[in-house]
Each structure stands twice: as structure tokens, then as C-alpha cells.
Amino acid sequence: AVAVALHNKSIERIKVLRKANQPQPQRWKCACPDDTYHMAESSTSADHIDYIEVEWYDPQIRTVLRHHLRDVTHILTCLGNRVLFHRDDMSKHGMERILSAMELHQRLIMLSSVGVGEDWPPMEWSKDGRRLESCFRTISWAQHQDLCGGETAVKRFAEAYPDWEYQLVRVVLLPD
């Protein structure tokens, strides 16, 4: 998502909120036809990206997020994951924190997963979809519940504020 945003000339700044004490990515994979990678330390990236470390369980997180989201018009979240045994399930709690810090003029795009919410079962016509469904029912149950919780938080916020704009993107793989 960051690599694609770097291609968009109308985007002036990108703020990457990441968990404190995480290594900075060395390159961003772009889903471009030429399979481009953008180096995180390149001059283009350095001129447009602010890396902001966030301690998600800080009691003052709402104030911290409000400060960092102050001049932001669009928020793209990639919280949560489907990685087995990763145990960094931040979709639900992360979305709740971001939504509590947002202003209503800000638009939200949430990257989620195929097979979440009303998209169940995932791609039931394919072998990969049946495999993913099996994982979501067993060893990835916690990750599935976390992603569902993130989407539910967004939908509840949208019900409370009907004029607010958001988009849920349920990807099969991130390059999609």
C-alpha cells in the first residue's frame, strides 16, 4: 500500500504508524506490473514518508493518535494479519483506537481478508479458499476473530455516523 501511494503524485506525505521497537522495512513491494520495489531509504521515500512509532497499549494512545492524525485526510489501515502463530492480533483493538481518534472528515480504507464478515466462506469454489476456511476454523481462529472484530468496529462507527466515508478491502494476497 505504501509503495503504491508513493506512485501517486497527489499524495504529499505518508505517515506510517508502526509498533514501537519494530525494524524499519528495507523496501516496499509494489503490486505494479513490473514487480517494482521501492527502497525505504531512497530519496523519494525519505521525502514523503514519516515513520512514527506507536505503543498501542499506551493509556494515552487516543491523544497520541489524534496528534499524528491531525492533518491526515485518508487513513489506510493494514492492522491484523492471517499469519499462523504470529500472535500480533491488532485489528480489533487497533481499529477501535484509530476510530476513537479520527475526525469525521477523514476517510478510512481498511485492508482486511477474504473470508471475513459476510464474505464467508472464503472463495468456496477454489482449493485455496477451502484451505483458508479450514485454517480460519482451526489454527487461525484467533486471527479470523480479530479481523472480524476490526471490521465490526468500522461498521459500528459507520452506523453511528452515516455520512462518514469508508471502504473495506478484502484481499486474497496483498499484491492483489
PDB file of C-alpha atoms in Angstrom:
ATOM      1  CA  ALA A   1       0.000   0.000   0.000  1.00  0.00           C
ATOM      2  CA  VAL A   2       2.838   2.386   0.812  1.00  0.00           C
ATOM      3  CA  ALA A   3       4.642   1.579  -2.433  1.00  0.00           C
ATOM      4  CA  VAL A   4       1.503   2.261  -4.470  1.00  0.00           C
ATOM      5  CA  ALA A   5       0.931   5.523  -2.587  1.00  0.00           C
ATOM      6  CA  LEU A   6       4.477   6.604  -3.450  1.00  0.00           C
ATOM      7  CA  HIS A   7       3.466   6.444  -7.137  1.00  0.00           C
ATOM      8  CA  ASN A   8       0.522   8.802  -6.567  1.00  0.00           C
ATOM      9  CA  LYS A   9       1.772  12.360  -7.108  1.00  0.00           C
ATOM     10  CA  SER A  10      -1.270  13.877  -5.356  1.00  0.00           C
ATOM     11  CA  ILE A  11      -0.201  12.335  -2.035  1.00  0.00           C
ATOM     12  CA  GLU A  12       2.179  14.726  -0.355  1.00  0.00           C
ATOM     13  CA  ARG A  13       3.045  12.845   2.855  1.00  0.00           C
ATOM     14  CA  ILE A  14       2.651   9.323   4.124  1.00  0.00           C
ATOM     15  CA  LYS A  15       2.652   8.613   7.835  1.00  0.00           C
ATOM     16  CA  VAL A  16       3.457   5.032   8.734  1.00  0.00           C
ATOM     17  CA  LEU A  17       2.343   4.242  12.275  1.00  0.00           C
ATOM     18  CA  ARG A  18       4.127   1.127  13.388  1.00  0.00           C
ATOM     19  CA  LYS A  19       4.550  -0.762  16.585  1.00  0.00           C
ATOM     20  CA  ALA A  20       7.353   0.587  18.749  1.00  0.00           C
ATOM     21  CA  ASN A  21      10.692  -1.246  18.523  1.00  0.00           C
ATOM     22  CA  GLN A  22       9.938  -2.812  15.131  1.00  0.00           C
ATOM     23  CA  PRO A  23      12.617  -2.778  12.438  1.00  0.00           C
ATOM     24  CA  GLN A  24      12.013  -0.301   9.624  1.00  0.00           C
ATOM     25  CA  PRO A  25      11.170  -2.079   6.365  1.00  0.00           C
ATOM     26  CA  GLN A  26      14.033  -2.025   3.887  1.00  0.00           C
ATOM     27  CA  ARG A  27      11.772  -1.962   0.862  1.00  0.00           C
ATOM     28  CA  TRP A  28       8.103  -1.706  -0.030  1.00  0.00           C
ATOM     29  CA  LYS A  29       6.738  -4.236  -2.516  1.00  0.00           C
ATOM     30  CA  CYS A  30       4.582  -2.625  -5.173  1.00  0.00           C
ATOM     31  CA  ALA A  31       1.805  -4.520  -6.971  1.00  0.00           C
ATOM     32  CA  CYS A  32       2.820  -2.839 -10.228  1.00  0.00           C
ATOM     33  CA  PRO A  33       3.002  -4.843 -13.467  1.00  0.00           C
ATOM     34  CA  ASP A  34       6.790  -4.569 -13.490  1.00  0.00           C
ATOM     35  CA  ASP A  35       7.052  -6.026  -9.948  1.00  0.00           C
ATOM     36  CA  THR A  36       8.725  -2.881  -8.612  1.00  0.00           C
ATOM     37  CA  TYR A  37      10.259  -2.500  -5.177  1.00  0.00           C
ATOM     38  CA  HIS A  38      10.720   0.912  -3.567  1.00  0.00           C
ATOM     39  CA  MET A  39      13.606   1.197  -1.194  1.00  0.00           C
ATOM     40  CA  ALA A  40      12.576   2.653   2.164  1.00  0.00           C
ATOM     41  CA  GLU A  41      15.788   4.643   2.378  1.00  0.00           C
ATOM     42  CA  SER A  42      15.545   6.115  -1.146  1.00  0.00           C
ATOM     43  CA  SER A  43      15.269   9.883  -1.516  1.00  0.00           C
ATOM     44  CA  THR A  44      11.697   9.562  -2.828  1.00  0.00           C
ATOM     45  CA  SER A  45      10.635   7.587   0.236  1.00  0.00           C
ATOM     46  CA  ALA A  46      12.553   9.755   2.673  1.00  0.00           C
ATOM     47  CA  ASP A  47      10.907  12.890   1.280  1.00  0.00           C
ATOM     48  CA  HIS A  48       7.365  11.501   1.586  1.00  0.00           C
ATOM     49  CA  ILE A  49       7.271   9.040   4.497  1.00  0.00           C
ATOM     50  CA  ASP A  50       7.250   9.746   8.226  1.00  0.00           C
ATOM     51  CA  TYR A  51       7.816   6.655  10.374  1.00  0.00           C
ATOM     52  CA  ILE A  52       6.045   7.060  13.695  1.00  0.00           C
ATOM     53  CA  GLU A  53       6.490   4.513  16.442  1.00  0.00           C
ATOM     54  CA  VAL A  54       3.335   3.907  18.466  1.00  0.00           C
ATOM     55  CA  GLU A  55       2.938   1.930  21.664  1.00  0.00           C
ATOM     56  CA  TRP A  56      -0.573   0.573  21.042  1.00  0.00           C
ATOM     57  CA  TYR A  57      -1.229  -0.230  24.702  1.00  0.00           C
ATOM     58  CA  ASP A  58      -0.219   3.221  25.988  1.00  0.00           C
ATOM     59  CA  PRO A  59      -3.028   4.660  28.168  1.00  0.00           C
ATOM     60  CA  GLN A  60      -2.636   7.957  26.254  1.00  0.00           C
ATOM     61  CA  ILE A  61      -2.913   6.315  22.801  1.00  0.00           C
ATOM     62  CA  ARG A  62      -6.002   8.315  21.814  1.00  0.00           C
ATOM     63  CA  THR A  63      -4.166  11.603  22.408  1.00  0.00           C
ATOM     64  CA  VAL A  64      -1.051  10.325  20.609  1.00  0.00           C
ATOM     65  CA  LEU A  65      -3.077   9.181  17.587  1.00  0.00           C
ATOM     66  CA  ARG A  66      -5.048  12.435  17.436  1.00  0.00           C
ATOM     67  CA  HIS A  67      -1.774  14.325  17.297  1.00  0.00           C
ATOM     68  CA  HIS A  68      -0.423  12.187  14.432  1.00  0.00           C
ATOM     69  CA  LEU A  69      -3.725  12.090  12.501  1.00  0.00           C
ATOM     70  CA  ARG A  70      -4.362  15.824  12.832  1.00  0.00           C
ATOM     71  CA  ASP A  71      -3.588  16.827   9.218  1.00  0.00           C
ATOM     72  CA  VAL A  72      -4.444  13.496   7.601  1.00  0.00           C
ATOM     73  CA  THR A  73      -7.307  13.222   5.095  1.00  0.00           C
ATOM     74  CA  HIS A  74      -7.168   9.473   4.342  1.00  0.00           C
ATOM     75  CA  ILE A  75      -6.257   6.622   6.638  1.00  0.00           C
ATOM     76  CA  LEU A  76      -5.228   3.244   5.235  1.00  0.00           C
ATOM     77  CA  THR A  77      -5.042   0.544   7.871  1.00  0.00           C
ATOM     78  CA  CYS A  78      -3.330  -2.783   7.491  1.00  0.00           C
ATOM     79  CA  LEU A  79      -3.840  -3.851  11.085  1.00  0.00           C
ATOM     80  CA  GLY A  80      -4.317  -7.545  11.707  1.00  0.00           C
ATOM     81  CA  ASN A  81      -2.984 -10.495   9.798  1.00  0.00           C
ATOM     82  CA  ARG A  82      -3.585 -14.096   8.820  1.00  0.00           C
ATOM     83  CA  VAL A  83      -0.094 -15.277   9.703  1.00  0.00           C
ATOM     84  CA  LEU A  84      -0.201 -18.515  11.657  1.00  0.00           C
ATOM     85  CA  PHE A  85       1.115 -18.387  15.218  1.00  0.00           C
ATOM     86  CA  HIS A  86       2.047 -14.708  14.818  1.00  0.00           C
ATOM     87  CA  ARG A  87       0.026 -13.610  17.863  1.00  0.00           C
ATOM     88  CA  ASP A  88       0.107  -9.927  16.982  1.00  0.00           C
ATOM     89  CA  ASP A  89      -3.636  -9.557  16.583  1.00  0.00           C
ATOM     90  CA  MET A  90      -4.214  -5.807  16.389  1.00  0.00           C
ATOM     91  CA  SER A  91      -7.126  -5.420  14.007  1.00  0.00           C
ATOM     92  CA  LYS A  92      -9.945  -5.085  16.535  1.00  0.00           C
ATOM     93  CA  HIS A  93      -8.155  -3.111  19.241  1.00  0.00           C
ATOM     94  CA  GLY A  94      -6.140  -1.071  16.754  1.00  0.00           C
ATOM     95  CA  MET A  95      -9.244  -0.094  14.778  1.00  0.00           C
ATOM     96  CA  GLU A  96     -11.097   0.872  17.943  1.00  0.00           C
ATOM     97  CA  ARG A  97      -8.214   3.134  18.940  1.00  0.00           C
ATOM     98  CA  ILE A  98      -7.901   4.723  15.495  1.00  0.00           C
ATOM     99  CA  LEU A  99     -11.663   5.280  15.206  1.00  0.00           C
ATOM    100  CA  SER A 100     -11.753   6.958  18.619  1.00  0.00           C
ATOM    101  CA  ALA A 101      -9.022   9.371  17.472  1.00  0.00           C
ATOM    102  CA  MET A 102     -10.400  10.126  13.979  1.00  0.00           C
ATOM    103  CA  GLU A 103     -12.392  13.093  12.843  1.00  0.00           C
ATOM    104  CA  LEU A 104     -15.445  12.579  10.656  1.00  0.00           C
ATOM    105  CA  HIS A 105     -13.972  14.321   7.591  1.00  0.00           C
ATOM    106  CA  GLN A 106     -11.218  11.693   7.446  1.00  0.00           C
ATOM    107  CA  ARG A 107     -11.796   8.743   5.136  1.00  0.00           C
ATOM    108  CA  LEU A 108     -10.785   5.229   6.101  1.00  0.00           C
ATOM    109  CA  ILE A 109      -9.653   2.313   3.965  1.00  0.00           C
ATOM    110  CA  MET A 110      -9.241  -0.939   5.875  1.00  0.00           C
ATOM    111  CA  LEU A 111      -7.347  -3.855   4.364  1.00  0.00           C
ATOM    112  CA  SER A 112      -8.903  -6.994   5.714  1.00  0.00           C
ATOM    113  CA  SER A 113      -9.078 -10.526   4.368  1.00  0.00           C
ATOM    114  CA  VAL A 114     -11.185 -12.619   2.099  1.00  0.00           C
ATOM    115  CA  GLY A 115     -13.352 -14.863   4.263  1.00  0.00           C
ATOM    116  CA  VAL A 116     -14.179 -12.198   6.847  1.00  0.00           C
ATOM    117  CA  GLY A 117     -17.667 -10.992   7.696  1.00  0.00           C
ATOM    118  CA  GLU A 118     -20.343 -11.669   5.096  1.00  0.00           C
ATOM    119  CA  ASP A 119     -17.626 -12.978   2.758  1.00  0.00           C
ATOM    120  CA  TRP A 120     -17.814 -16.386   4.474  1.00  0.00           C
ATOM    121  CA  PRO A 121     -16.889 -18.990   3.375  1.00  0.00           C
ATOM    122  CA  PRO A 122     -13.810 -17.675   1.584  1.00  0.00           C
ATOM    123  CA  MET A 123     -13.677 -18.480  -2.127  1.00  0.00           C
ATOM    124  CA  GLU A 124     -15.606 -21.714  -1.644  1.00  0.00           C
ATOM    125  CA  TRP A 125     -15.129 -22.582  -5.315  1.00  0.00           C
ATOM    126  CA  SER A 126     -11.331 -22.896  -5.038  1.00  0.00           C
ATOM    127  CA  LYS A 127      -8.930 -25.246  -3.309  1.00  0.00           C
ATOM    128  CA  ASP A 128      -7.099 -22.277  -1.706  1.00  0.00           C
ATOM    129  CA  GLY A 129     -10.383 -20.944  -0.341  1.00  0.00           C
ATOM    130  CA  ARG A 130     -11.234 -24.283   1.252  1.00  0.00           C
ATOM    131  CA  ARG A 131      -7.736 -24.409   2.752  1.00  0.00           C
ATOM    132  CA  LEU A 132      -8.145 -20.882   4.157  1.00  0.00           C
ATOM    133  CA  GLU A 133     -11.571 -21.787   5.565  1.00  0.00           C
ATOM    134  CA  SER A 134     -10.026 -24.778   7.287  1.00  0.00           C
ATOM    135  CA  CYS A 135      -7.303 -22.590   8.800  1.00  0.00           C
ATOM    136  CA  PHE A 136      -9.838 -19.990   9.946  1.00  0.00           C
ATOM    137  CA  ARG A 137     -11.843 -22.737  11.678  1.00  0.00           C
ATOM    138  CA  THR A 138      -8.791 -24.178  13.456  1.00  0.00           C
ATOM    139  CA  ILE A 139      -5.248 -22.830  13.785  1.00  0.00           C
ATOM    140  CA  SER A 140      -6.034 -19.280  12.543  1.00  0.00           C
ATOM    141  CA  TRP A 141      -9.259 -18.923  14.507  1.00  0.00           C
ATOM    142  CA  ALA A 142      -7.859 -16.088  16.665  1.00  0.00           C
ATOM    143  CA  GLN A 143      -6.636 -14.139  13.618  1.00  0.00           C
ATOM    144  CA  HIS A 144     -10.015 -14.574  11.912  1.00  0.00           C
ATOM    145  CA  GLN A 145     -11.859 -13.360  15.007  1.00  0.00           C
ATOM    146  CA  ASP A 146      -9.509 -10.382  15.254  1.00  0.00           C
ATOM    147  CA  LEU A 147     -10.081  -9.360  11.612  1.00  0.00           C
ATOM    148  CA  CYS A 148     -13.855  -9.767  12.070  1.00  0.00           C
ATOM    149  CA  GLY A 149     -13.636  -7.586  15.185  1.00  0.00           C
ATOM    150  CA  GLY A 150     -11.821  -4.867  13.237  1.00  0.00           C
ATOM    151  CA  GLU A 151     -14.474  -4.841  10.519  1.00  0.00           C
ATOM    152  CA  THR A 152     -17.243  -4.834  13.128  1.00  0.00           C
ATOM    153  CA  ALA A 153     -15.700  -1.784  14.816  1.00  0.00           C
ATOM    154  CA  VAL A 154     -15.651   0.054  11.469  1.00  0.00           C
ATOM    155  CA  LYS A 155     -19.252  -0.906  10.652  1.00  0.00           C
ATOM    156  CA  ARG A 156     -20.487   0.219  14.090  1.00  0.00           C
ATOM    157  CA  PHE A 157     -18.721   3.548  13.659  1.00  0.00           C
ATOM    158  CA  ALA A 158     -20.329   3.921  10.224  1.00  0.00           C
ATOM    159  CA  GLU A 159     -23.779   3.190  11.688  1.00  0.00           C
ATOM    160  CA  ALA A 160     -23.263   5.910  14.304  1.00  0.00           C
ATOM    161  CA  TYR A 161     -22.066   8.404  11.663  1.00  0.00           C
ATOM    162  CA  PRO A 162     -23.931   7.651   8.400  1.00  0.00           C
ATOM    163  CA  ASP A 163     -22.184  10.404   6.374  1.00  0.00           C
ATOM    164  CA  TRP A 164     -18.702   9.092   7.198  1.00  0.00           C
ATOM    165  CA  GLU A 165     -16.883   7.500   4.230  1.00  0.00           C
ATOM    166  CA  TYR A 166     -15.013   4.216   4.493  1.00  0.00           C
ATOM    167  CA  GLN A 167     -14.049   1.230   2.376  1.00  0.00           C
ATOM    168  CA  LEU A 168     -13.329  -2.359   3.401  1.00  0.00           C
ATOM    169  CA  VAL A 169     -10.931  -4.153   1.062  1.00  0.00           C
ATOM    170  CA  ARG A 170     -10.851  -7.914   1.491  1.00  0.00           C
ATOM    171  CA  VAL A 171      -7.719  -9.066  -0.257  1.00  0.00           C
ATOM    172  CA  VAL A 172      -6.697 -12.618  -1.074  1.00  0.00           C
ATOM    173  CA  LEU A 173      -2.988 -11.676  -1.116  1.00  0.00           C
ATOM    174  CA  LEU A 174      -1.520  -8.213  -0.532  1.00  0.00           C
ATOM    175  CA  PRO A 175      -0.239  -7.859  -4.116  1.00  0.00           C
ATOM    176  CA  ASP A 176      -3.912  -8.099  -5.183  1.00  0.00           C
TER     177      ASP A 176
END
